[in-house]
């Protein structure tokens, strides 16, 4: 069904997808910008095509260049990875119209979930718990005031077209709401071209817990456990783990059932993630991501499923390979995102990697496309490696994480490794006692 896959991405995820293709016996095509000529994904692919200048807009976001590259090389499928065009419904649509298989969900599913206010409504109609708030986007400041008065402060304004924290405003009272309403709309308009915002009850110390889901074209949908992604800074995840130290098997079952209900309501196909906020024993739908995520290896390590190979098989029309019957997570896994950034200011720190030594040994996996003497270009995100550690339980995983972080050597650029070393020594983190507020407190303390 599929014989040659074009990877419309770069960095570690492009490499990760190439590895999956190789295991499936498929040919690969790398596309790259002028800044990425020496990138590993270009070296490992069977074919490669330069699709434009360094700037993402002119290369990795350039739909016509990418489609042309597929046509020229005879690729019959495109894997978008994460970021760039992964959640662009128009791109998925064009790929399909060109008789190329898009390795991901339908354009319709991407569109329905891309609008966060609409996704909230879809979740509500599917019987998935949501936080009290507005029905769809707010029509006026008066409606915002009415809804807030009905549910009580604090509330949070979120951009319908947003996600990942941009265009959000927390409001403690009516005065704050009054000024935040216009600011949030302006910010949303500037960032996404759509001013719509919606309103929800604001939770003070939730955990971010997400369920990995997978659907095939034969109508089967499975939930593959959760990832706890509460350790974030400025809406960038730093550490993810599975299982979550915060939830019971009962909550896991309920969250998984809710995630499956939502997927069934939209006929979801391929890999997806349903994000929930969890606080005081209750969970609430937040948003859905219609892509493979950065943190997918955490789920791979506790389920034994190769999610990227599964994406390709499902896109080719195969049934999910996940066995029917009782599903259980095995052991524990954690991912540490290694970014080339200043550990204090978190500013990106591109440049040449002068020394690069990866940790290894039992339970250690590193997904990376970096190497010694590699020059990190300044044009893209700062992720240079994902350290993924697993063990029989959380304590063994933490012990392995500690020694792997000690073993990990990167010189020439500043990285988040020293920060991770500090976090894995923190008592609250060790005890699994944290919320999305963890990093704020941690960095102040
Ligand atoms: C929230 C919330 C509290 N209450 N929504 C942040 C990213 C975006 N996806 C949604 N986010 C939040 N939404 C309600 N109703 C708190 C956050 C939030 C957060 C969530 C996950 C991880 C880190 C965070 C940091 C600040 C705020």
PDB file of C-alpha atoms in Angstrom, residues 115-328:
ATOM      1  CA  UNK A 115     -10.643  24.890  17.052  1.00  0.00           C
ATOM      2  CA  UNK A 116     -10.358  24.523  20.840  1.00  0.00           C
ATOM      3  CA  UNK A 117     -13.759  26.066  21.607  1.00  0.00           C
ATOM      4  CA  UNK A 118     -15.378  23.655  19.146  1.00  0.00           C
ATOM      5  CA  UNK A 119     -13.366  20.723  20.554  1.00  0.00           C
ATOM      6  CA  UNK A 120     -14.704  21.589  24.020  1.00  0.00           C
ATOM      7  CA  UNK A 121     -18.226  21.461  22.659  1.00  0.00           C
ATOM      8  CA  UNK A 122     -17.565  18.153  20.875  1.00  0.00           C
ATOM      9  CA  UNK A 123     -16.191  16.711  24.118  1.00  0.00           C
ATOM     10  CA  UNK A 124     -19.219  17.902  26.065  1.00  0.00           C
ATOM     11  CA  UNK A 125     -21.604  16.357  23.526  1.00  0.00           C
ATOM     12  CA  UNK A 126     -19.647  13.089  23.683  1.00  0.00           C
ATOM     13  CA  UNK A 127     -20.176  12.958  27.452  1.00  0.00           C
ATOM     14  CA  UNK A 128     -16.557  13.811  28.302  1.00  0.00           C
ATOM     15  CA  UNK A 129     -16.201  15.974  31.430  1.00  0.00           C
ATOM     16  CA  UNK A 130     -15.226  19.599  30.775  1.00  0.00           C
ATOM     17  CA  UNK A 131     -14.710  22.519  33.155  1.00  0.00           C
ATOM     18  CA  UNK A 132     -17.636  24.902  33.610  1.00  0.00           C
ATOM     19  CA  UNK A 133     -17.367  27.775  31.123  1.00  0.00           C
ATOM     20  CA  UNK A 134     -18.721  29.366  27.972  1.00  0.00           C
ATOM     21  CA  UNK A 135     -20.585  27.504  25.234  1.00  0.00           C
ATOM     22  CA  UNK A 136     -18.227  28.090  22.323  1.00  0.00           C
ATOM     23  CA  UNK A 137     -16.445  31.427  21.749  1.00  0.00           C
ATOM     24  CA  UNK A 138     -17.575  34.474  23.735  1.00  0.00           C
ATOM     25  CA  UNK A 139     -19.735  36.909  21.757  1.00  0.00           C
ATOM     26  CA  UNK A 140     -19.101  39.952  23.957  1.00  0.00           C
ATOM     27  CA  UNK A 141     -17.527  41.238  27.168  1.00  0.00           C
ATOM     28  CA  UNK A 142     -21.017  41.156  28.686  1.00  0.00           C
ATOM     29  CA  UNK A 143     -21.301  37.446  27.977  1.00  0.00           C
ATOM     30  CA  UNK A 144     -17.819  36.943  29.495  1.00  0.00           C
ATOM     31  CA  UNK A 145     -18.973  38.751  32.660  1.00  0.00           C
ATOM     32  CA  UNK A 146     -22.189  36.740  32.844  1.00  0.00           C
ATOM     33  CA  UNK A 147     -20.450  33.372  32.449  1.00  0.00           C
ATOM     34  CA  UNK A 148     -17.748  34.325  34.973  1.00  0.00           C
ATOM     35  CA  UNK A 149     -20.364  35.468  37.486  1.00  0.00           C
ATOM     36  CA  UNK A 150     -22.213  32.190  37.079  1.00  0.00           C
ATOM     37  CA  UNK A 151     -19.186  29.903  37.550  1.00  0.00           C
ATOM     38  CA  UNK A 152     -17.159  32.120  39.921  1.00  0.00           C
ATOM     39  CA  UNK A 153     -13.610  33.483  39.736  1.00  0.00           C
ATOM     40  CA  UNK A 154     -10.809  32.755  38.966  1.00  0.00           C
ATOM     41  CA  UNK A 155     -11.459  32.127  35.290  1.00  0.00           C
ATOM     42  CA  UNK A 156      -9.176  31.678  32.295  1.00  0.00           C
ATOM     43  CA  UNK A 157      -9.582  33.097  28.798  1.00  0.00           C
ATOM     44  CA  UNK A 158      -8.203  30.927  26.001  1.00  0.00           C
ATOM     45  CA  UNK A 159      -7.864  31.516  22.262  1.00  0.00           C
ATOM     46  CA  UNK A 160     -10.073  29.199  20.197  1.00  0.00           C
ATOM     47  CA  UNK A 161      -7.328  28.877  17.617  1.00  0.00           C
ATOM     48  CA  UNK A 162      -4.613  28.619  20.278  1.00  0.00           C
ATOM     49  CA  UNK A 163      -3.330  25.753  22.321  1.00  0.00           C
ATOM     50  CA  UNK A 164      -0.110  25.316  24.174  1.00  0.00           C
ATOM     51  CA  UNK A 165      -0.628  28.441  26.230  1.00  0.00           C
ATOM     52  CA  UNK A 166      -0.511  31.270  23.709  1.00  0.00           C
ATOM     53  CA  UNK A 167      -3.292  33.844  24.007  1.00  0.00           C
ATOM     54  CA  UNK A 168      -4.260  32.752  27.531  1.00  0.00           C
ATOM     55  CA  UNK A 169      -5.266  35.138  30.360  1.00  0.00           C
ATOM     56  CA  UNK A 170      -6.042  34.242  33.956  1.00  0.00           C
ATOM     57  CA  UNK A 171      -8.536  36.582  35.634  1.00  0.00           C
ATOM     58  CA  UNK A 172      -8.970  36.782  39.403  1.00  0.00           C
ATOM     59  CA  UNK A 173     -11.931  39.160  39.340  1.00  0.00           C
ATOM     60  CA  UNK A 174     -14.254  41.200  37.123  1.00  0.00           C
ATOM     61  CA  UNK A 175     -11.835  44.137  36.785  1.00  0.00           C
ATOM     62  CA  UNK A 176      -9.132  41.836  35.433  1.00  0.00           C
ATOM     63  CA  UNK A 177     -11.608  40.150  33.106  1.00  0.00           C
ATOM     64  CA  UNK A 178     -12.681  43.540  31.762  1.00  0.00           C
ATOM     65  CA  UNK A 179      -9.177  44.413  30.539  1.00  0.00           C
ATOM     66  CA  UNK A 180      -8.055  40.855  29.720  1.00  0.00           C
ATOM     67  CA  UNK A 181     -10.938  40.240  27.321  1.00  0.00           C
ATOM     68  CA  UNK A 182      -9.723  42.728  24.690  1.00  0.00           C
ATOM     69  CA  UNK A 183      -6.030  41.938  25.267  1.00  0.00           C
ATOM     70  CA  UNK A 184      -6.647  38.230  24.799  1.00  0.00           C
ATOM     71  CA  UNK A 185      -8.660  38.858  21.623  1.00  0.00           C
ATOM     72  CA  UNK A 186      -5.950  41.126  20.192  1.00  0.00           C
ATOM     73  CA  UNK A 187      -3.234  38.630  21.041  1.00  0.00           C
ATOM     74  CA  UNK A 188      -5.221  35.791  19.464  1.00  0.00           C
ATOM     75  CA  UNK A 189      -5.888  37.851  16.331  1.00  0.00           C
ATOM     76  CA  UNK A 190      -2.203  38.685  15.974  1.00  0.00           C
ATOM     77  CA  UNK A 191      -0.943  35.159  16.720  1.00  0.00           C
ATOM     78  CA  UNK A 192      -3.531  33.045  14.884  1.00  0.00           C
ATOM     79  CA  UNK A 193      -5.523  35.423  12.680  1.00  0.00           C
ATOM     80  CA  UNK A 194      -8.695  34.549  14.629  1.00  0.00           C
ATOM     81  CA  UNK A 195      -9.728  36.686  17.624  1.00  0.00           C
ATOM     82  CA  UNK A 196     -12.204  34.203  19.179  1.00  0.00           C
ATOM     83  CA  UNK A 197     -11.676  33.417  22.855  1.00  0.00           C
ATOM     84  CA  UNK A 198     -13.593  31.188  25.265  1.00  0.00           C
ATOM     85  CA  UNK A 199     -13.731  31.088  29.036  1.00  0.00           C
ATOM     86  CA  UNK A 200     -13.306  28.337  31.634  1.00  0.00           C
ATOM     87  CA  UNK A 201     -13.094  27.978  35.391  1.00  0.00           C
ATOM     88  CA  UNK A 202      -9.391  28.284  36.289  1.00  0.00           C
ATOM     89  CA  UNK A 203      -7.832  25.456  38.305  1.00  0.00           C
ATOM     90  CA  UNK A 204      -5.047  26.633  40.648  1.00  0.00           C
ATOM     91  CA  UNK A 205      -2.843  23.517  40.819  1.00  0.00           C
ATOM     92  CA  UNK A 206      -3.884  20.934  38.252  1.00  0.00           C
ATOM     93  CA  UNK A 207      -1.796  18.171  36.784  1.00  0.00           C
ATOM     94  CA  UNK A 208      -1.542  17.880  33.016  1.00  0.00           C
ATOM     95  CA  UNK A 209      -2.330  14.270  32.192  1.00  0.00           C
ATOM     96  CA  UNK A 210      -2.840  13.096  28.633  1.00  0.00           C
ATOM     97  CA  UNK A 211      -4.104   9.844  27.141  1.00  0.00           C
ATOM     98  CA  UNK A 212      -2.456   8.377  24.042  1.00  0.00           C
ATOM     99  CA  UNK A 213      -5.133   7.175  21.643  1.00  0.00           C
ATOM    100  CA  UNK A 214      -4.984   5.302  18.373  1.00  0.00           C
ATOM    101  CA  UNK A 215      -7.694   4.551  15.836  1.00  0.00           C
ATOM    102  CA  UNK A 216      -7.614   2.407  12.712  1.00  0.00           C
ATOM    103  CA  UNK A 217      -9.677   2.615   9.515  1.00  0.00           C
ATOM    104  CA  UNK A 218     -11.681  -0.452  10.609  1.00  0.00           C
ATOM    105  CA  UNK A 219     -13.387   1.465  13.413  1.00  0.00           C
ATOM    106  CA  UNK A 220     -11.252   0.245  16.307  1.00  0.00           C
ATOM    107  CA  UNK A 221      -9.973   2.797  18.827  1.00  0.00           C
ATOM    108  CA  UNK A 222      -7.645   2.039  21.734  1.00  0.00           C
ATOM    109  CA  UNK A 223      -6.285   4.063  24.646  1.00  0.00           C
ATOM    110  CA  UNK A 224      -2.627   3.352  25.469  1.00  0.00           C
ATOM    111  CA  UNK A 225      -2.331   4.749  28.959  1.00  0.00           C
ATOM    112  CA  UNK A 226      -1.428   8.234  30.142  1.00  0.00           C
ATOM    113  CA  UNK A 227       1.540  10.559  30.298  1.00  0.00           C
ATOM    114  CA  UNK A 228       1.958  13.028  33.141  1.00  0.00           C
ATOM    115  CA  UNK A 229       3.303  16.246  31.599  1.00  0.00           C
ATOM    116  CA  UNK A 230       2.991  18.562  34.589  1.00  0.00           C
ATOM    117  CA  UNK A 231       6.664  19.547  34.597  1.00  0.00           C
ATOM    118  CA  UNK A 232       6.579  22.465  32.173  1.00  0.00           C
ATOM    119  CA  UNK A 233       7.941  25.942  31.880  1.00  0.00           C
ATOM    120  CA  UNK A 234       6.369  28.656  29.749  1.00  0.00           C
ATOM    121  CA  UNK A 235       4.127  25.941  28.296  1.00  0.00           C
ATOM    122  CA  UNK A 236       7.145  23.973  27.146  1.00  0.00           C
ATOM    123  CA  UNK A 237       7.194  20.476  28.581  1.00  0.00           C
ATOM    124  CA  UNK A 238      10.471  19.520  30.255  1.00  0.00           C
ATOM    125  CA  UNK A 239       9.766  16.049  31.683  1.00  0.00           C
ATOM    126  CA  UNK A 240       7.009  13.541  30.898  1.00  0.00           C
ATOM    127  CA  UNK A 241       6.343  10.194  32.522  1.00  0.00           C
ATOM    128  CA  UNK A 242       4.079   7.191  32.409  1.00  0.00           C
ATOM    129  CA  UNK A 243       2.289   5.995  34.428  1.00  0.00           C
ATOM    130  CA  UNK A 244       1.344   9.207  36.240  1.00  0.00           C
ATOM    131  CA  UNK A 245       2.253   9.004  39.934  1.00  0.00           C
ATOM    132  CA  UNK A 246      -1.000  10.852  40.670  1.00  0.00           C
ATOM    133  CA  UNK A 247      -3.738   8.611  39.353  1.00  0.00           C
ATOM    134  CA  UNK A 248      -5.261   5.314  40.371  1.00  0.00           C
ATOM    135  CA  UNK A 249      -6.211   2.456  38.082  1.00  0.00           C
ATOM    136  CA  UNK A 250      -9.818   3.578  38.517  1.00  0.00           C
ATOM    137  CA  UNK A 251      -9.084   7.106  37.233  1.00  0.00           C
ATOM    138  CA  UNK A 252      -6.952   5.674  34.415  1.00  0.00           C
ATOM    139  CA  UNK A 253      -9.876   3.517  33.292  1.00  0.00           C
ATOM    140  CA  UNK A 254     -12.322   6.428  33.433  1.00  0.00           C
ATOM    141  CA  UNK A 255      -9.944   8.806  31.625  1.00  0.00           C
ATOM    142  CA  UNK A 256      -9.246   6.189  28.956  1.00  0.00           C
ATOM    143  CA  UNK A 257     -12.960   5.523  28.469  1.00  0.00           C
ATOM    144  CA  UNK A 258     -13.603   9.272  28.112  1.00  0.00           C
ATOM    145  CA  UNK A 259     -10.771   9.597  25.574  1.00  0.00           C
ATOM    146  CA  UNK A 260     -12.149   6.695  23.543  1.00  0.00           C
ATOM    147  CA  UNK A 261     -15.674   8.168  23.680  1.00  0.00           C
ATOM    148  CA  UNK A 262     -14.376  11.420  22.204  1.00  0.00           C
ATOM    149  CA  UNK A 263     -12.466   9.613  19.438  1.00  0.00           C
ATOM    150  CA  UNK A 264     -15.496   7.532  18.592  1.00  0.00           C
ATOM    151  CA  UNK A 265     -17.618  10.673  18.342  1.00  0.00           C
ATOM    152  CA  UNK A 266     -15.335  12.026  15.598  1.00  0.00           C
ATOM    153  CA  UNK A 267     -14.381   8.708  13.955  1.00  0.00           C
ATOM    154  CA  UNK A 268     -10.753   9.335  14.801  1.00  0.00           C
ATOM    155  CA  UNK A 269      -8.051   7.499  12.847  1.00  0.00           C
ATOM    156  CA  UNK A 270      -4.282   7.280  13.575  1.00  0.00           C
ATOM    157  CA  UNK A 271      -2.353   8.570  16.620  1.00  0.00           C
ATOM    158  CA  UNK A 272      -3.801  11.275  18.841  1.00  0.00           C
ATOM    159  CA  UNK A 273      -3.583  12.657  22.350  1.00  0.00           C
ATOM    160  CA  UNK A 274      -6.394  13.772  24.609  1.00  0.00           C
ATOM    161  CA  UNK A 275      -5.162  16.265  27.192  1.00  0.00           C
ATOM    162  CA  UNK A 276      -6.852  16.502  30.576  1.00  0.00           C
ATOM    163  CA  UNK A 277      -6.450  18.688  33.617  1.00  0.00           C
ATOM    164  CA  UNK A 278      -6.596  16.641  36.815  1.00  0.00           C
ATOM    165  CA  UNK A 279      -7.199  18.062  40.275  1.00  0.00           C
ATOM    166  CA  UNK A 280      -8.786  16.770  43.507  1.00  0.00           C
ATOM    167  CA  UNK A 281      -9.620  13.406  41.988  1.00  0.00           C
ATOM    168  CA  UNK A 282     -11.511  14.859  38.997  1.00  0.00           C
ATOM    169  CA  UNK A 283     -10.404  15.227  35.384  1.00  0.00           C
ATOM    170  CA  UNK A 284     -11.537  17.625  32.681  1.00  0.00           C
ATOM    171  CA  UNK A 285     -10.957  17.643  28.928  1.00  0.00           C
ATOM    172  CA  UNK A 286      -8.555  20.401  27.862  1.00  0.00           C
ATOM    173  CA  UNK A 287      -7.671  19.824  24.210  1.00  0.00           C
ATOM    174  CA  UNK A 288      -6.834  17.168  21.646  1.00  0.00           C
ATOM    175  CA  UNK A 289      -3.601  16.955  19.656  1.00  0.00           C
ATOM    176  CA  UNK A 290      -4.046  15.300  16.291  1.00  0.00           C
ATOM    177  CA  UNK A 291      -0.411  14.277  15.778  1.00  0.00           C
ATOM    178  CA  UNK A 292       2.367  12.078  17.095  1.00  0.00           C
ATOM    179  CA  UNK A 293       3.835  13.979  20.031  1.00  0.00           C
ATOM    180  CA  UNK A 294       7.368  14.749  21.140  1.00  0.00           C
ATOM    181  CA  UNK A 295       6.815  12.611  24.245  1.00  0.00           C
ATOM    182  CA  UNK A 296       5.487   9.513  22.423  1.00  0.00           C
ATOM    183  CA  UNK A 297       8.556   7.391  23.412  1.00  0.00           C
ATOM    184  CA  UNK A 298       7.352   7.382  27.029  1.00  0.00           C
ATOM    185  CA  UNK A 299       4.266   5.462  25.928  1.00  0.00           C
ATOM    186  CA  UNK A 300       6.326   3.214  23.652  1.00  0.00           C
ATOM    187  CA  UNK A 301       8.496   2.190  26.592  1.00  0.00           C
ATOM    188  CA  UNK A 302       5.619   1.203  28.874  1.00  0.00           C
ATOM    189  CA  UNK A 303       3.428  -0.414  26.201  1.00  0.00           C
ATOM    190  CA  UNK A 304       6.061  -2.036  23.971  1.00  0.00           C
ATOM    191  CA  UNK A 305       4.273  -0.601  20.931  1.00  0.00           C
ATOM    192  CA  UNK A 306       6.194   1.226  18.198  1.00  0.00           C
ATOM    193  CA  UNK A 307       3.780   4.116  17.708  1.00  0.00           C
ATOM    194  CA  UNK A 308       5.416   5.436  14.545  1.00  0.00           C
ATOM    195  CA  UNK A 309       5.357   2.053  12.795  1.00  0.00           C
ATOM    196  CA  UNK A 310       1.753   1.725  13.928  1.00  0.00           C
ATOM    197  CA  UNK A 311       0.973   5.132  12.358  1.00  0.00           C
ATOM    198  CA  UNK A 312       2.347   3.989   9.011  1.00  0.00           C
ATOM    199  CA  UNK A 313       0.569   0.611   9.108  1.00  0.00           C
ATOM    200  CA  UNK A 314      -2.749   2.199  10.036  1.00  0.00           C
ATOM    201  CA  UNK A 315      -2.346   4.809   7.261  1.00  0.00           C
ATOM    202  CA  UNK A 316      -1.854   1.906   4.838  1.00  0.00           C
ATOM    203  CA  UNK A 317      -5.208   0.491   5.970  1.00  0.00           C
ATOM    204  CA  UNK A 318      -3.947  -2.231   8.308  1.00  0.00           C
ATOM    205  CA  UNK A 319      -5.710  -3.091  11.544  1.00  0.00           C
ATOM    206  CA  UNK A 320      -4.199  -1.923  14.837  1.00  0.00           C
ATOM    207  CA  UNK A 321      -1.639  -4.489  15.959  1.00  0.00           C
ATOM    208  CA  UNK A 322      -2.535  -3.892  19.620  1.00  0.00           C
ATOM    209  CA  UNK A 323      -3.945  -7.147  21.022  1.00  0.00           C
ATOM    210  CA  UNK A 324      -7.562  -7.234  22.168  1.00  0.00           C
ATOM    211  CA  UNK A 325      -8.288  -7.804  25.840  1.00  0.00           C
ATOM    212  CA  UNK A 326      -6.936  -6.474  29.102  1.00  0.00           C
ATOM    213  CA  UNK A 327      -4.391  -3.713  28.633  1.00  0.00           C
ATOM    214  CA  UNK A 328      -1.724  -2.895  31.220  1.00  0.00           C
TER     215      UNK A 328
END
